[in-house]
Each structure stands twice: as structure tokens, then as C-alpha cells.
Amino acid sequence: MYPHFQDVELENWHDFEIESRKEIVALLRGIGDKNQLIRMLIQGEADVCVTSILDVDDQLDTVVLDSSIDPEQNQRILAARGLSFETTLDKVRILFAAERVEPTVFEGTPAFKMTVPPTLIRLQRREYYRIATPVTNPVRVVIALPEELGGITTFPLADISCGGIAILDNKMLLGDAIGKEYLNCRIDLPEIGQVTTALQVRNSLDLTLLNNKTNRRLGCEFVNIQRGMLAYVQRYITKLERERNARIAGLA
């Protein structure tokens, strides 16, 4: 979906994806109000056009963008089937995409218009560092589900950060309800201790594995985690980091 921005920072781009239309419209309007420049990239080309947001119309579901001073570039943009946009707002990196743009006129000047994107990525520099948890002997989280879904159930973790965890739910027991909270979840961190905290589902991604089986990855945020519990998480992340560095040094 965001083909031009596959840098290291975006390995977990779905963790930073915004789906709230109200929030998306507000961010786009903020970018326009502050006259922030936007890099527009055509899928499959190295060509970059610098544009800006001229108008966001929530009722018409449109975003109006400034066109290029280069007529040939404008033709390539209008013919493109896939465009990516990158800008910043208050030092936060914002990414969004469009399948296509159409020609329009805004205040007597040629411009482009696109539909309001259904999702948008907001990458804050202070986002928590996350590290993958072991695959062979996975760390597990215990979540109390309703009895009809199996009651107390354990799920393997995919990664962990000081902000939350990613859970692998291959039996789709948790659904994909964004915003759902689970209370008194327990995570046993090897050699560190047990963390108890509430978790809120922030995003959901279905993954197709090599054997064509589907696995669901749920990004969950810690809710009101106690400082002592957070210290356990930090210690565990440090432990994983040391072990990873030792493996890398051993392979060197």
C-alpha cells in the first residue's frame, strides 16, 4: 500500500496507521493550513513532484492538491495508477496514498483532486522501539476470554515494546475489533517476571503464511501499566537486545 516508503522505520507501518476519518481530515487540513510541502511519488517511477494541499472538503470527500509547473509531469501524474505522498506536520512524518488523481480547477488555477484517503500513517519520532520476541520458544500472553470462546487462553507474542505487544492469533479468537480492551492480561517474561496489565487492540493485520494458512497479528497497547511492570518490560527488551547482539557478534 505504501510502496515507496519501505525503509526500516516502516517495518511495522500498520502499527502507526490511522483509520479514523475525523482524525485523517483534521491532519490533512492541518497540513494545508500550515502550507507544508508534500513529496508526491508516482508508483514505479523515480520522479518526485512537490505539491501542497489547497483544500479538504469532508462533504465531497475530496482533497485538492497543487499541480506541477511542468505540463509533462502533470500528464504522468494524471495517468498514474498509484501515488504516494509524504510530508511532516509538527515534526511528525505523515504518509498517505491514492490510486489516482483527477484534474480540477481551484480558485481559477489548474489543480488535482483525490478522494480523502481511508487510512494514513503518522510516524512520531518518539514511537517506542520494538523488538521481535523468540519464535522457537515464544513468550505468551494470557487473556481471559468469555467462556464460549474458550475462557482463559494464551497467545504467542510477535514483538514487544514499552508501549505494547503484538499478538499472533492464528485461530482468530480475538476477532479484529479495534479499540477492544482486555483486562488483567498476564505476560510471563523469561528470567524477568510476570507483567499484569490491561491491553487495548490498536490494529489488526491478516498475514498469509507460506503454507497458505492465515495468521492474524494484533497490535495491542498497554493501558495504565504500572511503573514496576513497565520496568520488567524494559529489562526484558534489554535482555533480548543483548542476546541478539551476542548472536550477531558470534556470526561476525
Short mmCIF file of C-alpha atoms in Angstrom, two decimals:
data_model
loop_
_atom_site.label_atom_id
_atom_site.label_comp_id
_atom_site.label_asym_id
_atom_site.label_seq_id
_atom_site.Cartn_x
_atom_site.Cartn_y
_atom_site.Cartn_z
CA MET A 1 0.00 0.00 0.00
CA TYR A 2 2.91 2.34 0.69
CA PRO A 3 5.37 1.01 -1.91
CA HIS A 4 7.79 3.93 -1.93
CA PHE A 5 8.46 4.09 1.79
CA GLN A 6 9.73 0.61 2.65
CA ASP A 7 12.50 1.86 4.94
CA VAL A 8 13.47 0.33 8.26
CA GLU A 9 11.24 2.72 10.16
CA LEU A 10 8.23 1.34 8.31
CA GLU A 11 8.71 -2.36 9.01
CA ASN A 12 5.68 -2.13 11.29
CA TRP A 13 3.83 0.64 9.40
CA HIS A 14 0.47 -0.86 10.32
CA ASP A 15 1.23 -0.02 13.97
CA PHE A 16 1.06 3.68 13.09
CA GLU A 17 -1.90 3.56 10.71
CA ILE A 18 -4.80 5.92 11.40
CA GLU A 19 -8.26 4.81 10.28
CA SER A 20 -10.38 7.48 11.97
CA ARG A 21 -11.83 9.62 9.18
CA LYS A 22 -12.25 12.59 11.54
CA GLU A 23 -8.56 12.40 12.50
CA ILE A 24 -7.44 11.96 8.87
CA VAL A 25 -9.41 15.02 7.72
CA ALA A 26 -8.06 17.07 10.65
CA LEU A 27 -4.45 16.09 9.85
CA LEU A 28 -4.85 16.85 6.13
CA ARG A 29 -6.38 20.24 6.95
CA GLY A 30 -3.52 20.94 9.36
CA ILE A 31 -1.00 20.16 6.61
CA GLY A 32 -2.86 22.53 4.26
CA ASP A 33 -3.25 25.32 6.83
CA LYS A 34 0.49 25.29 7.57
CA ASN A 35 1.36 25.21 3.84
CA GLN A 36 3.50 22.13 4.36
CA LEU A 37 5.23 20.89 1.22
CA ILE A 38 4.37 17.31 0.20
CA ARG A 39 6.50 14.90 -1.82
CA MET A 40 4.33 13.11 -4.38
CA LEU A 41 5.79 9.98 -5.97
CA ILE A 42 4.39 8.12 -8.96
CA GLN A 43 4.37 4.35 -8.48
CA GLY A 44 7.15 2.71 -10.48
CA GLU A 45 8.96 5.98 -11.20
CA ALA A 46 11.75 7.88 -9.51
CA ASP A 47 10.07 11.15 -10.44
CA VAL A 48 9.17 13.37 -7.46
CA CYS A 49 6.73 16.26 -7.59
CA VAL A 50 6.47 18.75 -4.74
CA THR A 51 2.86 19.72 -4.05
CA SER A 52 0.68 21.11 -1.25
CA ILE A 53 -2.90 20.72 -0.02
CA LEU A 54 -5.15 23.54 -1.22
CA ASP A 55 -8.45 22.33 0.21
CA VAL A 56 -10.05 19.42 2.10
CA ASP A 57 -13.81 19.00 1.61
CA ASP A 58 -15.23 16.48 4.04
CA GLN A 59 -18.71 16.62 2.45
CA LEU A 60 -17.47 16.00 -1.11
CA ASP A 61 -14.84 13.50 0.14
CA THR A 62 -12.08 15.32 -1.77
CA VAL A 63 -8.57 16.63 -1.21
CA VAL A 64 -7.38 19.29 -3.67
CA LEU A 65 -3.63 19.37 -4.42
CA ASP A 66 -1.49 21.92 -6.22
CA SER A 67 -0.38 20.81 -9.70
CA SER A 68 3.16 20.87 -11.07
CA ILE A 69 4.56 23.74 -13.17
CA ASP A 70 5.73 21.02 -15.61
CA PRO A 71 2.86 20.06 -18.00
CA GLU A 72 4.51 16.73 -18.91
CA GLN A 73 4.83 15.80 -15.25
CA ASN A 74 1.16 16.67 -14.74
CA GLN A 75 0.21 14.26 -17.53
CA ARG A 76 2.26 11.46 -15.94
CA ILE A 77 0.62 12.14 -12.57
CA LEU A 78 -2.88 12.03 -14.09
CA ALA A 79 -2.04 8.77 -15.92
CA ALA A 80 -0.52 7.13 -12.82
CA ARG A 81 -2.23 4.22 -11.10
CA GLY A 82 -0.73 4.57 -7.68
CA LEU A 83 0.65 7.67 -5.95
CA SER A 84 2.37 8.05 -2.60
CA PHE A 85 2.59 11.23 -0.54
CA GLU A 86 5.00 12.14 2.25
CA THR A 87 5.11 15.25 4.41
CA THR A 88 5.57 16.37 8.01
CA LEU A 89 3.29 18.13 10.47
CA ASP A 90 4.71 19.42 13.75
CA LYS A 91 7.86 17.29 13.21
CA VAL A 92 5.73 14.16 12.72
CA ARG A 93 6.14 12.23 9.47
CA ILE A 94 2.84 11.75 7.59
CA LEU A 95 2.36 9.27 4.73
CA PHE A 96 -0.71 8.58 2.63
CA ALA A 97 -1.52 7.12 -0.77
CA ALA A 98 -4.00 7.38 -3.65
CA GLU A 99 -4.87 5.07 -6.52
CA ARG A 100 -5.29 8.07 -8.82
CA VAL A 101 -5.88 11.81 -9.02
CA GLU A 102 -8.15 13.76 -11.36
CA PRO A 103 -7.78 17.21 -12.92
CA THR A 104 -9.76 20.07 -11.36
CA VAL A 105 -9.67 23.84 -11.04
CA PHE A 106 -9.27 25.57 -7.68
CA GLU A 107 -9.75 29.34 -7.42
CA GLY A 108 -9.17 29.65 -11.15
CA THR A 109 -5.94 27.61 -11.19
CA PRO A 110 -5.40 24.05 -12.51
CA ALA A 111 -5.10 21.52 -9.68
CA PHE A 112 -5.50 17.84 -8.82
CA LYS A 113 -8.20 16.27 -6.70
CA MET A 114 -8.28 12.88 -4.96
CA THR A 115 -10.63 11.18 -2.54
CA VAL A 116 -9.89 11.51 1.17
CA PRO A 117 -7.57 8.54 1.91
CA PRO A 118 -9.20 5.79 4.02
CA THR A 119 -6.00 5.40 6.05
CA LEU A 120 -2.94 7.47 6.82
CA ILE A 121 0.36 6.77 8.56
CA ARG A 122 1.64 9.03 11.33
CA LEU A 123 5.19 8.23 12.40
CA GLN A 124 6.27 10.04 15.52
CA ARG A 125 9.97 10.11 16.28
CA ARG A 126 9.26 9.16 19.87
CA GLU A 127 7.48 5.93 18.90
CA TYR A 128 8.58 3.05 21.09
CA TYR A 129 11.45 0.87 19.98
CA ARG A 130 10.12 -2.64 19.44
CA ILE A 131 11.96 -5.93 19.24
CA ALA A 132 10.87 -9.33 17.92
CA THR A 133 10.33 -11.98 20.59
CA PRO A 134 11.68 -15.56 20.22
CA VAL A 135 9.94 -17.76 17.64
CA THR A 136 11.08 -21.21 18.82
CA ASN A 137 10.08 -20.75 22.46
CA PRO A 138 7.61 -17.86 22.24
CA VAL A 139 6.67 -15.55 25.07
CA ARG A 140 2.96 -15.87 25.73
CA VAL A 141 0.22 -13.58 26.99
CA VAL A 142 -2.72 -14.98 28.96
CA ILE A 143 -6.06 -13.32 28.17
CA ALA A 144 -9.36 -14.10 29.89
CA LEU A 145 -11.88 -14.60 27.09
CA PRO A 146 -15.61 -15.30 27.52
CA GLU A 147 -16.31 -18.98 28.27
CA GLU A 148 -17.88 -19.53 24.83
CA LEU A 149 -14.57 -18.53 23.22
CA GLY A 150 -12.52 -20.82 25.41
CA GLY A 151 -12.12 -18.89 28.67
CA ILE A 152 -8.52 -18.24 29.75
CA THR A 153 -6.38 -18.55 26.59
CA THR A 154 -2.71 -18.00 25.80
CA PHE A 155 -1.37 -16.33 22.67
CA PRO A 156 2.23 -16.12 21.42
CA LEU A 157 3.84 -12.71 21.06
CA ALA A 158 5.40 -11.46 17.81
CA ASP A 159 7.17 -8.48 19.33
CA ILE A 160 7.27 -6.24 22.39
CA SER A 161 7.93 -2.58 23.14
CA CYS A 162 7.49 -0.27 26.12
CA GLY A 163 4.19 0.76 24.57
CA GLY A 164 2.66 -2.65 23.99
CA ILE A 165 2.87 -6.04 22.29
CA ALA A 166 1.93 -7.70 19.02
CA ILE A 167 -0.08 -10.91 19.44
CA LEU A 168 -0.37 -13.76 16.93
CA ASP A 169 -3.97 -15.03 16.87
CA ASN A 170 -3.95 -17.87 14.33
CA LYS A 171 -7.34 -19.19 15.46
CA MET A 172 -8.92 -15.72 15.11
CA LEU A 173 -10.34 -15.96 18.64
CA LEU A 174 -9.95 -12.26 19.38
CA GLY A 175 -11.63 -11.02 16.22
CA ASP A 176 -10.28 -7.78 14.81
CA ALA A 177 -12.21 -5.31 16.97
CA ILE A 178 -10.05 -2.19 17.05
CA GLY A 179 -10.36 -0.44 20.40
CA LYS A 180 -11.46 -3.54 22.38
CA GLU A 181 -9.88 -3.79 25.84
CA TYR A 182 -8.88 -6.93 27.73
CA LEU A 183 -8.31 -6.56 31.47
CA ASN A 184 -5.78 -8.33 33.72
CA CYS A 185 -3.71 -9.85 30.92
CA ARG A 186 -0.58 -11.68 32.09
CA ILE A 187 2.72 -11.87 30.23
CA ASP A 188 5.44 -14.19 31.59
CA LEU A 189 8.80 -12.68 30.67
CA PRO A 190 11.51 -15.39 30.94
CA GLU A 191 14.09 -14.69 33.68
CA ILE A 192 12.40 -11.34 34.45
CA GLY A 193 8.95 -11.92 35.92
CA GLN A 194 5.24 -11.65 35.27
CA VAL A 195 3.62 -8.49 33.91
CA THR A 196 -0.08 -7.86 34.52
CA THR A 197 -1.77 -5.11 32.52
CA ALA A 198 -4.85 -4.22 30.50
CA LEU A 199 -4.42 -4.35 26.72
CA GLN A 200 -6.26 -2.43 24.03
CA VAL A 201 -6.31 -3.67 20.42
CA ARG A 202 -4.96 -0.84 18.24
CA ASN A 203 -4.62 -2.52 14.84
CA SER A 204 -5.15 -5.82 13.07
CA LEU A 205 -3.33 -7.38 10.12
CA ASP A 206 -4.07 -10.73 8.47
CA LEU A 207 -0.93 -12.49 7.24
CA THR A 208 -0.86 -15.31 4.68
CA LEU A 209 1.90 -17.78 5.56
CA LEU A 210 3.98 -19.83 3.12
CA ASN A 211 1.69 -22.83 3.65
CA ASN A 212 -1.30 -20.64 2.68
CA LYS A 213 -2.60 -20.63 6.24
CA THR A 214 -3.74 -17.29 7.61
CA ASN A 215 -2.45 -15.77 10.83
CA ARG A 216 -3.73 -12.60 12.44
CA ARG A 217 -1.35 -10.12 14.03
CA LEU A 218 -2.93 -7.79 16.57
CA GLY A 219 -1.05 -4.72 17.77
CA CYS A 220 -2.04 -4.11 21.41
CA GLU A 221 -1.24 -1.12 23.60
CA PHE A 222 -0.58 -1.32 27.34
CA VAL A 223 -3.36 0.53 29.22
CA ASN A 224 -2.42 2.21 32.52
CA ILE A 225 0.50 -0.17 33.06
CA GLN A 226 2.14 0.19 36.49
CA ARG A 227 5.63 1.64 36.58
CA GLY A 228 7.05 -1.51 38.18
CA MET A 229 5.56 -3.67 35.42
CA LEU A 230 6.96 -1.32 32.76
CA ALA A 231 10.40 -1.72 34.36
CA TYR A 232 10.07 -5.50 33.81
CA VAL A 233 9.27 -4.87 30.12
CA GLN A 234 12.28 -2.58 29.74
CA ARG A 235 14.56 -5.15 31.37
CA TYR A 236 13.26 -7.88 29.07
CA ILE A 237 13.81 -5.74 25.96
CA THR A 238 17.38 -5.05 27.14
CA LYS A 239 17.90 -8.80 27.66
CA LEU A 240 16.67 -9.59 24.13
CA GLU A 241 18.85 -6.84 22.70
CA ARG A 242 21.95 -8.22 24.46
CA GLU A 243 21.20 -11.75 23.23
CA ARG A 244 20.71 -10.51 19.68
CA ASN A 245 23.95 -8.52 19.75
CA ALA A 246 25.79 -11.57 21.09
CA ARG A 247 24.44 -13.71 18.22
CA ILE A 248 25.49 -11.10 15.67
CA ALA A 249 28.95 -10.87 17.21
CA GLY A 250 29.22 -14.68 17.14
CA LEU A 251 28.34 -14.76 13.45
CA ALA A 252 30.78 -11.99 12.55
#
